[in-house]
Coordinates of C-alpha atoms in Angstrom, one line a residue:
Chain A
M1 CA -60.5 93.6 25.6
S2 CA -57.8 95.6 24.7
V3 CA -54.2 94.7 22.7
V4 CA -51.2 96.7 23.1
T5 CA -48.0 95.8 22.1
A6 CA -44.9 97.0 24.6
E7 CA -42.6 99.7 23.3
P8 CA -39.4 99.4 23.8
T9 CA -37.5 101.1 26.7
A10 CA -34.4 102.4 26.9
S11 CA -34.3 102.7 30.8
A12 CA -33.9 99.5 31.9
E13 CA -31.0 98.3 29.6
P14 CA -27.9 96.8 31.2
T15 CA -24.7 98.5 31.2
A16 CA -21.6 96.3 29.5
S17 CA -20.2 95.5 33.2
A18 CA -23.5 93.9 34.4
E19 CA -23.2 92.1 30.7
L20 CA -19.9 90.3 31.8
T21 CA -21.0 89.8 35.4
A22 CA -23.9 88.0 34.7
S23 CA -22.3 84.5 34.5
T24 CA -20.7 85.0 38.0
D25 CA -24.3 85.5 39.4
P26 CA -24.9 82.6 42.0
T27 CA -28.3 82.5 40.7
E28 CA -27.5 81.5 37.4
A29 CA -28.0 77.4 36.5
R30 CA -26.8 75.8 33.3
A31 CA -28.1 76.4 30.1
G32 CA -31.3 74.4 29.2
R33 CA -29.9 73.1 25.9
E34 CA -26.8 71.3 28.4
V35 CA -29.9 69.9 30.7
Y36 CA -31.5 68.6 28.0
R37 CA -28.2 66.8 26.1
D38 CA -27.6 65.2 29.6
V39 CA -31.2 64.1 30.4
L40 CA -31.3 62.7 26.6
V41 CA -28.0 60.9 27.0
E42 CA -29.3 59.0 30.0
L43 CA -32.8 58.6 28.4
M44 CA -30.9 57.4 24.6
G45 CA -29.4 54.7 27.3
R46 CA -32.5 53.3 28.7
D47 CA -35.0 53.0 25.7
E48 CA -33.8 51.3 22.5
R49 CA -35.9 53.4 20.9
H50 CA -34.5 56.7 21.2
V51 CA -32.4 58.0 18.1
C52 CA -30.4 61.8 18.2
L53 CA -30.3 63.3 15.4
D54 CA -28.1 66.0 15.0
S55 CA -27.4 69.1 12.7
D56 CA -23.7 69.9 13.5
T57 CA -25.1 71.8 16.5
G58 CA -21.8 70.6 18.4
L59 CA -24.4 70.1 21.4
F60 CA -23.0 66.8 21.5
S61 CA -19.4 67.0 20.7
A62 CA -17.8 66.1 24.0
T63 CA -20.6 63.4 24.5
A64 CA -19.4 59.7 25.2
W65 CA -22.4 57.8 24.0
G66 CA -21.3 54.3 24.7
E67 CA -23.8 51.7 23.4
S68 CA -26.3 54.0 22.4
A69 CA -23.6 55.2 19.9
P70 CA -25.0 54.0 16.8
R71 CA -28.0 55.8 17.4
Y72 CA -26.3 59.1 17.2
L73 CA -26.2 60.6 13.9
N74 CA -25.1 63.8 13.0
L75 CA -26.6 64.4 9.5
G76 CA -24.6 67.9 8.9
I77 CA -26.3 71.1 7.9
A78 CA -29.4 70.1 6.2
E79 CA -32.7 70.8 8.5
Q80 CA -34.9 70.0 5.7
N81 CA -33.8 66.6 5.4
L82 CA -33.2 66.5 9.0
M83 CA -36.9 66.6 9.8
G84 CA -38.1 64.0 7.1
V85 CA -35.2 61.5 8.2
A86 CA -36.9 61.9 11.8
A87 CA -40.3 61.3 10.5
G88 CA -39.3 58.4 8.3
L89 CA -37.4 56.9 11.9
A90 CA -40.3 57.8 13.9
R91 CA -42.7 56.1 11.4
S92 CA -40.8 53.0 11.6
G93 CA -40.9 53.0 15.6
R94 CA -38.2 54.9 16.7
I95 CA -38.4 58.3 18.8
P96 CA -36.0 60.8 17.2
F97 CA -34.6 63.8 18.9
V98 CA -33.4 66.1 16.8
N99 CA -31.6 68.9 17.5
T100 CA -31.3 72.7 15.7
M101 CA -31.6 76.1 16.2
A102 CA -35.0 77.2 17.0
T103 CA -35.5 79.6 14.3
F104 CA -34.1 76.5 11.5
A105 CA -36.8 74.7 12.7
A106 CA -39.6 76.7 12.5
T107 CA -38.6 78.8 9.3
R108 CA -36.2 77.1 6.8
A109 CA -37.3 73.3 7.9
L110 CA -41.1 74.1 8.6
E111 CA -42.7 72.6 5.6
A112 CA -41.1 69.3 6.6
V113 CA -42.1 69.6 10.0
K114 CA -45.5 70.2 8.8
L115 CA -45.9 67.5 6.2
D116 CA -43.9 64.7 7.3
I117 CA -44.0 65.3 11.1
A118 CA -47.1 67.3 12.5
W119 CA -49.7 65.5 9.6
N120 CA -48.5 62.2 10.6
D121 CA -48.7 62.6 14.1
L122 CA -45.3 61.1 14.7
P123 CA -43.8 61.0 18.2
V124 CA -40.6 63.6 16.9
R125 CA -38.7 65.5 19.6
I126 CA -37.5 69.0 18.2
A127 CA -34.7 70.2 20.8
A128 CA -34.5 74.0 19.3
T129 CA -31.6 75.7 20.7
H130 CA -31.2 79.3 20.9
G131 CA -34.5 80.3 21.3
G132 CA -36.0 84.2 21.5
L133 CA -33.3 86.5 21.5
S134 CA -30.8 83.9 23.5
A135 CA -28.7 84.2 20.4
G136 CA -27.7 87.6 21.6
H137 CA -25.2 89.3 19.2
L138 CA -24.9 86.4 16.6
G139 CA -27.9 88.9 15.2
S140 CA -31.1 88.0 13.5
T141 CA -30.2 85.1 11.3
H142 CA -30.3 83.4 14.7
H143 CA -33.0 85.1 16.9
A144 CA -35.8 83.0 16.8
L145 CA -38.9 85.1 17.5
E146 CA -41.5 83.7 15.2
D147 CA -40.8 79.6 16.6
L148 CA -43.9 79.7 19.1
G149 CA -46.6 81.4 16.7
V150 CA -45.8 78.9 13.9
M151 CA -45.3 75.3 16.1
R152 CA -48.6 76.5 17.9
M153 CA -50.4 76.6 14.7
L154 CA -49.5 73.1 13.5
P155 CA -51.9 70.3 14.4
N156 CA -50.8 67.3 16.4
M157 CA -47.9 69.4 17.7
T158 CA -47.0 70.4 21.4
V159 CA -45.1 73.5 22.4
L160 CA -42.8 73.4 25.6
V161 CA -40.8 76.0 26.6
P162 CA -38.8 75.2 29.8
A163 CA -38.0 78.5 32.2
D164 CA -35.5 77.0 34.4
G165 CA -32.8 74.1 34.3
P166 CA -34.8 71.7 36.7
A167 CA -38.1 72.7 34.4
T168 CA -36.0 71.4 31.3
D169 CA -35.1 68.4 32.8
T170 CA -38.5 67.5 33.7
L171 CA -40.3 68.7 30.8
V172 CA -37.8 66.4 28.4
R173 CA -38.5 63.7 30.5
A174 CA -42.4 64.4 30.1
A175 CA -41.8 64.8 26.4
A176 CA -40.1 61.4 25.8
E177 CA -43.2 59.9 26.9
L178 CA -46.1 61.7 24.7
P179 CA -47.2 60.1 21.6
G180 CA -47.3 63.1 19.0
P181 CA -44.4 65.5 17.6
V182 CA -43.1 68.2 20.2
Y183 CA -41.6 71.4 19.9
L184 CA -39.1 72.1 22.9
R185 CA -37.8 75.7 23.0
L186 CA -34.4 75.8 24.6
G187 CA -32.3 78.7 25.3
R188 CA -28.7 79.6 24.3
G189 CA -26.8 80.1 27.6
A190 CA -27.2 79.8 31.0
T191 CA -30.3 81.5 32.6
P192 CA -31.0 81.7 36.2
S193 CA -33.2 79.1 38.0
L194 CA -37.0 79.8 39.3
P195 CA -36.9 79.6 43.1
P196 CA -37.4 76.0 44.2
E197 CA -40.9 76.4 46.2
A198 CA -42.9 76.5 42.8
E199 CA -45.3 74.3 41.8
P200 CA -44.0 71.2 40.1
V201 CA -44.3 71.3 36.4
R202 CA -46.6 69.1 34.7
I203 CA -47.6 69.3 30.6
G204 CA -50.4 71.3 29.9
V205 CA -50.7 72.9 33.4
A206 CA -49.7 76.5 34.0
Q207 CA -47.4 76.5 36.9
R208 CA -48.5 78.9 39.4
L209 CA -45.9 81.3 41.0
R210 CA -47.4 84.0 42.9
R211 CA -51.3 84.2 43.4
G212 CA -52.8 87.3 43.3
T213 CA -56.0 89.2 42.9
D214 CA -55.6 92.5 41.2
V215 CA -54.2 91.4 37.8
T216 CA -52.5 88.1 36.2
L217 CA -49.1 88.1 34.5
I218 CA -48.4 85.1 32.4
A219 CA -45.3 84.2 31.2
T220 CA -43.1 82.0 28.8
G221 CA -39.5 80.9 28.9
P222 CA -36.5 81.6 31.6
H223 CA -36.4 85.6 31.6
P224 CA -39.9 86.4 30.7
V225 CA -40.9 84.6 33.8
L226 CA -38.3 85.9 35.9
T227 CA -39.2 89.3 34.9
A228 CA -42.9 88.6 35.8
V229 CA -41.8 87.2 39.2
E230 CA -39.5 90.5 39.5
T231 CA -42.5 92.7 38.8
A232 CA -44.8 91.0 41.0
D233 CA -42.2 91.6 43.6
E234 CA -42.4 94.9 42.4
L235 CA -45.6 95.2 42.6
A236 CA -46.6 94.0 45.7
R237 CA -44.2 96.7 47.4
A238 CA -46.7 99.1 46.0
G239 CA -49.9 97.5 47.2
I240 CA -50.6 95.7 44.0
D241 CA -51.5 92.5 44.3
A242 CA -50.3 90.4 41.2
A243 CA -50.5 86.7 39.8
V244 CA -47.9 85.2 37.9
L245 CA -48.4 81.6 35.9
N246 CA -45.6 80.1 34.1
M247 CA -46.7 78.9 31.0
H248 CA -44.3 76.4 29.9
T249 CA -46.8 74.9 27.7
V250 CA -47.6 77.5 24.7
K251 CA -49.7 74.4 23.2
P252 CA -51.8 73.0 24.3
L253 CA -52.8 76.2 26.3
D254 CA -54.1 75.6 29.6
R255 CA -57.7 77.4 29.4
E256 CA -58.5 77.3 32.6
A257 CA -56.0 79.0 33.7
I258 CA -56.7 82.1 31.7
V259 CA -60.3 81.8 32.4
E260 CA -59.9 82.0 36.2
A261 CA -57.3 84.9 35.1
A262 CA -59.7 86.9 33.1
T263 CA -62.5 86.2 35.1
R264 CA -61.3 86.6 38.9
T265 CA -58.1 89.2 38.2
R266 CA -59.0 92.9 36.6
G267 CA -56.3 92.1 33.5
I268 CA -53.8 90.0 31.8
V269 CA -50.3 91.3 31.1
T270 CA -48.2 88.5 28.9
V271 CA -44.4 88.6 28.7
E272 CA -42.5 86.7 26.1
E273 CA -39.3 86.5 23.9
H274 CA -41.6 86.6 20.5
W275 CA -42.8 88.5 18.4
A276 CA -46.0 90.1 19.5
A277 CA -47.9 88.3 16.6
G278 CA -48.8 84.4 17.1
G279 CA -46.9 83.6 20.3
L280 CA -48.3 83.3 23.8
G281 CA -49.9 86.6 23.7
S282 CA -52.0 86.0 20.9
A283 CA -52.9 82.6 22.3
V284 CA -54.2 84.1 25.6
A285 CA -55.7 87.1 24.1
E286 CA -57.3 84.8 21.7
V287 CA -58.8 82.4 24.4
V288 CA -59.8 85.7 26.1
A289 CA -61.7 86.8 22.8
D290 CA -63.2 83.5 23.0
L291 CA -64.5 83.8 26.4
G292 CA -66.2 87.2 25.6
V293 CA -65.6 88.4 28.8
A294 CA -64.3 92.3 29.4
C295 CA -60.7 91.6 30.3
P296 CA -58.0 94.0 29.4
V297 CA -54.6 91.6 27.6
R298 CA -51.4 93.5 27.4
R299 CA -48.5 92.3 25.3
V300 CA -45.1 92.6 26.5
A301 CA -43.2 90.9 23.2
V302 CA -40.9 92.0 20.9
A303 CA -42.3 94.7 18.6
D304 CA -43.1 94.6 14.9
R305 CA -39.3 94.5 13.6
F306 CA -36.4 92.8 13.9
A307 CA -34.3 93.0 16.8
A308 CA -31.4 94.1 15.0
G309 CA -28.5 95.7 16.9
T310 CA -25.6 94.2 18.9
G311 CA -25.4 92.7 22.3
G312 CA -25.8 89.9 24.2
H313 CA -29.1 88.3 25.2
R314 CA -29.9 90.4 28.3
H315 CA -29.4 93.9 26.8
L316 CA -31.2 92.7 23.6
L317 CA -34.4 91.7 26.2
A318 CA -34.2 94.9 27.5
R319 CA -34.2 97.1 24.5
N320 CA -36.9 95.6 23.0
G321 CA -39.2 95.9 26.5
I322 CA -39.1 92.4 27.7
S323 CA -38.6 93.9 31.3
A324 CA -40.2 94.8 34.6
A325 CA -40.3 98.5 33.8
T326 CA -42.4 97.7 30.8
V327 CA -44.6 95.5 32.5
T328 CA -45.3 97.3 35.6
G329 CA -46.1 100.3 33.3
H330 CA -48.6 98.0 31.5
V331 CA -50.2 96.9 34.7
R332 CA -50.3 100.6 36.0
R333 CA -52.4 101.6 33.1
L334 CA -54.3 98.6 33.2
L335 CA -55.5 99.2 36.6
A336 CA -55.8 103.1 36.2
Chain B
M1 CA -44.0 45.5 -25.6
S2 CA -47.5 45.1 -24.2
D3 CA -48.3 44.1 -20.8
D4 CA -51.9 43.1 -19.3
H5 CA -51.1 44.7 -15.8
A6 CA -49.5 47.9 -17.1
R7 CA -52.7 48.2 -19.5
T8 CA -55.5 47.7 -16.6
V9 CA -53.5 50.5 -15.1
R10 CA -53.7 52.7 -18.0
E11 CA -57.2 52.0 -18.1
L12 CA -57.8 53.2 -14.8
V13 CA -55.9 56.4 -15.1
V14 CA -57.7 57.8 -18.5
R15 CA -60.7 56.6 -16.4
M16 CA -59.7 59.1 -13.1
C17 CA -59.1 61.7 -15.8
A18 CA -62.7 62.0 -17.1
N19 CA -63.8 62.7 -13.8
P20 CA -64.5 66.3 -13.8
E21 CA -61.5 67.4 -11.8
G22 CA -59.2 65.7 -14.5
G23 CA -56.0 64.6 -12.9
H24 CA -52.2 64.3 -13.7
L25 CA -52.4 62.1 -16.5
G26 CA -48.7 62.9 -17.9
G27 CA -46.5 61.6 -15.2
S28 CA -48.9 58.6 -14.2
M29 CA -48.4 57.2 -17.5
S30 CA -44.3 57.5 -17.3
M31 CA -44.4 55.5 -14.6
V32 CA -46.9 53.1 -14.9
E33 CA -44.3 49.8 -16.0
I34 CA -41.9 51.0 -13.0
L35 CA -44.6 50.8 -10.4
V36 CA -46.2 47.5 -11.7
T37 CA -42.6 46.0 -11.8
L38 CA -42.1 47.0 -7.9
Y39 CA -45.6 45.9 -6.8
R40 CA -45.7 43.2 -8.9
D41 CA -42.3 41.6 -9.0
V42 CA -40.1 43.5 -6.5
L43 CA -41.9 44.8 -3.4
R44 CA -41.5 42.7 -0.8
I45 CA -45.6 43.5 0.8
D46 CA -48.8 41.7 1.3
P47 CA -52.0 43.9 0.4
K48 CA -53.9 41.8 3.3
R49 CA -51.0 43.3 6.0
P50 CA -50.6 47.0 4.7
Q51 CA -48.5 47.3 8.1
D52 CA -46.2 44.6 8.2
P53 CA -43.4 45.8 9.7
D54 CA -41.1 43.6 7.7
R55 CA -42.5 45.1 4.4
D56 CA -40.3 46.8 1.8
I57 CA -41.5 50.6 1.5
L58 CA -42.3 52.4 -1.6
L59 CA -42.8 56.2 -1.2
L60 CA -43.6 58.2 -4.3
S61 CA -41.9 61.3 -4.3
K62 CA -43.6 62.7 -7.1
G63 CA -47.1 63.0 -5.3
H64 CA -48.9 64.5 -8.2
G65 CA -48.5 60.7 -9.6
A66 CA -51.0 59.6 -7.3
I67 CA -53.8 58.3 -9.6
G68 CA -51.2 56.3 -10.9
L69 CA -50.1 54.7 -7.8
Y70 CA -53.5 54.0 -6.5
A71 CA -54.5 52.1 -9.7
V72 CA -51.6 50.1 -9.2
L73 CA -52.6 49.4 -5.6
A74 CA -56.2 48.6 -6.4
E75 CA -54.7 46.3 -9.4
R76 CA -52.0 44.9 -6.7
G77 CA -55.5 44.0 -4.3
F78 CA -54.9 46.8 -1.3
F79 CA -58.6 47.9 -2.4
P80 CA -61.2 47.0 -4.5
E81 CA -61.0 48.7 -7.9
E82 CA -64.5 50.1 -7.7
L83 CA -63.5 52.5 -5.4
L84 CA -61.2 54.6 -7.5
A85 CA -64.7 55.5 -8.9
S86 CA -64.9 58.1 -6.4
Y87 CA -61.5 59.9 -6.7
G88 CA -62.7 63.7 -7.9
T89 CA -65.9 63.3 -6.1
A90 CA -66.5 65.1 -2.1
D91 CA -64.9 63.4 0.1
S92 CA -63.3 60.7 -1.6
M93 CA -60.4 59.4 0.0
F94 CA -58.5 59.6 -3.3
T95 CA -56.9 63.1 -3.1
A96 CA -54.4 64.2 -6.1
H97 CA -51.7 63.7 -3.8
P98 CA -51.0 60.5 -2.0
N99 CA -53.6 59.9 0.7
P100 CA -52.3 57.8 3.9
A101 CA -55.7 56.9 4.5
V102 CA -55.7 54.6 1.1
P103 CA -54.4 51.4 1.8
G104 CA -50.8 50.8 0.9
V105 CA -49.9 54.8 0.6
E106 CA -46.9 54.8 3.3
M107 CA -46.8 58.8 3.7
P108 CA -48.8 61.9 2.1
T109 CA -46.1 63.5 -0.1
G110 CA -46.5 65.7 -3.3
S111 CA -45.4 68.7 -2.1
L112 CA -42.0 68.2 -4.0
G113 CA -38.2 66.7 -2.4
H114 CA -40.0 65.4 0.8
G115 CA -39.5 61.5 -0.4
L116 CA -36.1 61.0 -0.3
P117 CA -35.3 62.5 3.0
L118 CA -38.1 60.7 4.6
G119 CA -36.5 57.5 2.3
V120 CA -33.3 58.1 4.5
G121 CA -35.6 57.7 8.1
F122 CA -37.2 54.3 6.6
A123 CA -33.3 52.9 5.6
L124 CA -31.7 54.2 8.9
A125 CA -34.4 52.7 10.7
A126 CA -34.0 49.2 9.2
R127 CA -30.2 49.5 9.9
L128 CA -30.7 50.3 13.3
D129 CA -33.0 47.3 13.4
G130 CA -30.6 44.9 11.9
S131 CA -33.1 44.3 9.1
D132 CA -33.2 43.9 5.4
R133 CA -36.0 45.8 4.1
R134 CA -35.6 48.3 1.5
C135 CA -36.8 51.3 0.8
F136 CA -37.8 52.7 -3.1
V137 CA -38.5 55.9 -3.6
V138 CA -39.8 57.2 -6.9
L139 CA -39.2 61.0 -7.9
G140 CA -40.0 62.9 -10.4
D141 CA -37.0 64.7 -13.0
G142 CA -38.1 68.0 -12.1
E143 CA -38.8 67.5 -8.6
L144 CA -35.0 67.2 -8.2
Q145 CA -34.8 70.6 -8.6
E146 CA -35.6 70.6 -5.0
G147 CA -32.9 71.3 -2.4
S148 CA -34.1 69.4 -0.1
V149 CA -33.7 66.2 -2.3
W150 CA -30.0 66.7 -2.7
E151 CA -29.8 67.3 1.1
A152 CA -31.4 63.8 1.4
A153 CA -29.1 62.4 -1.6
M154 CA -25.6 63.7 0.5
A155 CA -26.5 62.1 3.8
A156 CA -27.6 58.6 2.1
G157 CA -24.2 58.6 0.5
A158 CA -22.7 59.5 3.7
Q159 CA -24.5 56.9 5.5
G160 CA -23.8 54.3 3.1
L161 CA -27.6 53.4 2.9
D162 CA -27.3 50.7 0.5
R163 CA -31.1 49.2 0.7
L164 CA -32.1 52.6 -0.5
V165 CA -33.2 53.0 -4.2
A166 CA -33.8 56.3 -5.5
I167 CA -36.0 55.8 -8.8
V168 CA -36.1 58.9 -11.2
D169 CA -39.0 58.9 -13.4
R170 CA -37.1 60.6 -16.4
N171 CA -39.6 61.5 -18.8
G172 CA -37.5 65.1 -19.4
L173 CA -40.8 67.3 -19.1
Q174 CA -42.1 69.8 -16.6
I175 CA -44.9 71.9 -16.6
S176 CA -43.0 74.6 -18.1
G177 CA -41.4 72.1 -20.7
D178 CA -38.5 70.5 -20.8
T179 CA -36.1 69.4 -17.7
E180 CA -33.3 71.0 -19.5
E181 CA -34.5 74.4 -21.0
T182 CA -36.0 74.8 -17.8
M183 CA -32.9 74.3 -14.8
G184 CA -31.2 71.6 -16.6
L185 CA -30.5 68.4 -14.8
E186 CA -27.6 67.0 -17.0
P187 CA -25.1 65.4 -16.1
L188 CA -27.5 63.7 -14.1
G189 CA -25.4 60.2 -13.6
D190 CA -22.7 62.0 -12.9
R191 CA -24.6 64.4 -10.0
W192 CA -25.9 61.2 -8.2
R193 CA -22.5 59.6 -8.7
S194 CA -20.7 62.4 -7.4
F195 CA -22.9 62.2 -4.0
G196 CA -21.9 58.3 -3.6
W197 CA -24.6 56.7 -5.4
T198 CA -24.3 53.7 -7.6
V199 CA -26.2 54.8 -10.9
L200 CA -28.1 52.2 -12.9
D201 CA -29.8 53.3 -16.5
V202 CA -33.0 51.2 -18.0
D203 CA -35.5 51.9 -20.5
G204 CA -38.4 52.8 -17.7
H205 CA -40.9 51.1 -19.9
E206 CA -39.4 47.8 -20.4
P207 CA -40.3 45.9 -17.1
D208 CA -37.1 43.5 -17.8
Q209 CA -35.0 46.0 -17.7
V210 CA -36.6 47.8 -14.2
R211 CA -36.8 44.5 -12.7
T212 CA -33.4 43.3 -13.7
A213 CA -32.1 46.4 -12.0
L214 CA -33.7 46.4 -9.5
S215 CA -33.3 42.6 -8.4
R216 CA -29.8 43.7 -8.1
V217 CA -29.9 46.0 -5.1
P218 CA -28.2 46.3 -2.7
H219 CA -25.8 46.6 -6.1
T220 CA -22.9 48.2 -4.4
P221 CA -22.1 47.2 -0.6
G222 CA -22.2 50.4 1.6
R223 CA -23.7 52.8 -1.8
P224 CA -27.1 53.6 -2.3
T225 CA -28.6 52.6 -5.9
V226 CA -30.2 55.2 -8.3
L227 CA -32.2 54.1 -11.5
L228 CA -32.3 56.8 -13.7
A229 CA -35.9 55.4 -15.8
R230 CA -36.1 56.9 -19.5
T231 CA -39.8 57.4 -19.7
V232 CA -42.0 59.3 -22.2
K233 CA -44.4 61.4 -20.5
G234 CA -48.2 60.4 -21.2
K235 CA -46.9 57.3 -22.4
G236 CA -49.7 55.0 -23.6
L237 CA -51.6 57.9 -25.9
P238 CA -49.5 59.0 -28.8
Y239 CA -51.5 61.9 -29.4
I240 CA -50.3 63.2 -26.1
E241 CA -47.1 61.9 -25.5
G242 CA -43.9 63.5 -24.7
Q243 CA -45.8 66.6 -24.7
A244 CA -45.8 69.2 -21.5
R245 CA -49.6 69.6 -22.1
S246 CA -49.8 65.8 -20.7
H247 CA -49.2 67.2 -17.1
Y248 CA -52.9 67.8 -15.8
V249 CA -55.5 66.9 -17.9
R250 CA -59.5 66.6 -17.8
L251 CA -60.9 64.4 -20.1
T252 CA -64.5 64.7 -21.6
E253 CA -66.4 62.0 -22.4
R254 CA -65.1 61.6 -26.0
G255 CA -61.7 62.1 -25.1
H256 CA -62.0 59.1 -22.3
R257 CA -63.4 56.9 -25.4
R258 CA -60.5 58.0 -27.4
A259 CA -57.7 57.6 -24.4
R260 CA -59.3 54.4 -23.2
A261 CA -58.8 53.2 -27.1
A262 CA -55.2 54.2 -27.5
V263 CA -54.7 52.6 -24.1
L264 CA -56.1 49.1 -25.1
R265 CA -54.3 48.9 -28.3
G266 CA -51.2 49.2 -26.4
E267 CA -48.2 50.2 -26.5
R268 CA -45.8 50.5 -29.4
P269 CA -42.0 50.8 -29.3

């Protein structure tokens, strides 16, 4: 097994005008965090156990809670307390949804998530917005490139990364039913929807977006999954048959799907908005290593450095090599 | 003052510190009267139904006092006292910080600064349930140096959680020595008041004072209550009282006999 980290490629940088026109793209759907908000408001109205704990995110500023109003609590800018309060509520029979940015959940509040929530296996749903590089020009303080690795290390934690709006809707509803804690990684802005013909999204089961026999692309998150789909289409034109898996559940990982990829195709390329260490690529590589089969795994992820520099989400993705060009390069070297 | 329950608890604590692993002696001894009073006179709990949904909640945020809590729980009948003998042995359920596997332990604590946020959660849940359940959180004074304590204090004040009670075991010592020399906490009462709390000051070794103060909870409608309980670290063992070195102690057989004798002689004012 060989593991290679993607190097940033400058060639695929979008222009400033592409950034400006992105929001008018007809394939753009709503932001995952807005879909989450609307589904939560609906769920809160139906289930008395649900409590929404906010941390001055502004996400619910315009929300009319109606009869659910007492169960919406804004606890201010205090993420450690936020997680402890959620645990106390959950231990008392409530189902808290806590809202903060991904990097604050995964680093600033991590000990409370680990000890108060994960250890006690409590049904707290952590809605973590601004996942990956989606905070864009807000900078490295607000980029979450460690969260998937951190959260999947915690016992009892389920880690979900919806790739588009409809999947967000599905996964929020499914997460609400789980008995233990859930980390739900959401982006900041609107991201495109996947083609509607895809298989349904079920927790713990990789969504197969393309069938293929030469190589398997495994991706998580909106842009990485789309990048994988675009790459597969490009590869198909060159006669390379690539399978694409949307690994929306990073934990528990769909081992069967990885076993199949490792044994039935000639290699795996992972794609994610995360540092190469610890994220989806690491998780996939661990499964392949455990299998002991000779299957190359290459990881397209952010290199081992802070993704500094200004620019929007897509710009930073391209700058950091989360692009079809990078994935294609890996596939070609892998099959050569 | 002499109190049979407190003395029994102290005997159990020194016995656990005679284990080869030793134990957090000083901070367990300083809060004995606080916990004994809570479990005997204040908390609405039933040792036979430790998960009763209507029970009051006690969280030992200063989790290093676990052996003190275990001793009180045993004395209160949550489990047979004999089980405490396994403390310090392999696979014992009695870890040096509260283990939720022990009957009566509500949550694992001991990484400092977690208890009060949890308490805010319990108190909010009680309010949403329309219940008069109360939540008591015992904090160490050194623990107040953790920022999360003040996040929770601010939240409790802002939310007006008048059934949430913090009890600070104000023994004035932490591992390095005097809390005021390490990173000062005074004026401590003013600090809590400024976060919207009602502050009560008691002698933490006088059960009557602790009981009287806690019987007035909720003290002020819409305000959480904190008891600043003045205590002595290592209380009950005159040769170690008020000394930072009492924090963690491994008693030899001879040391155990000496400590037990001191405890049995009873506390002097």
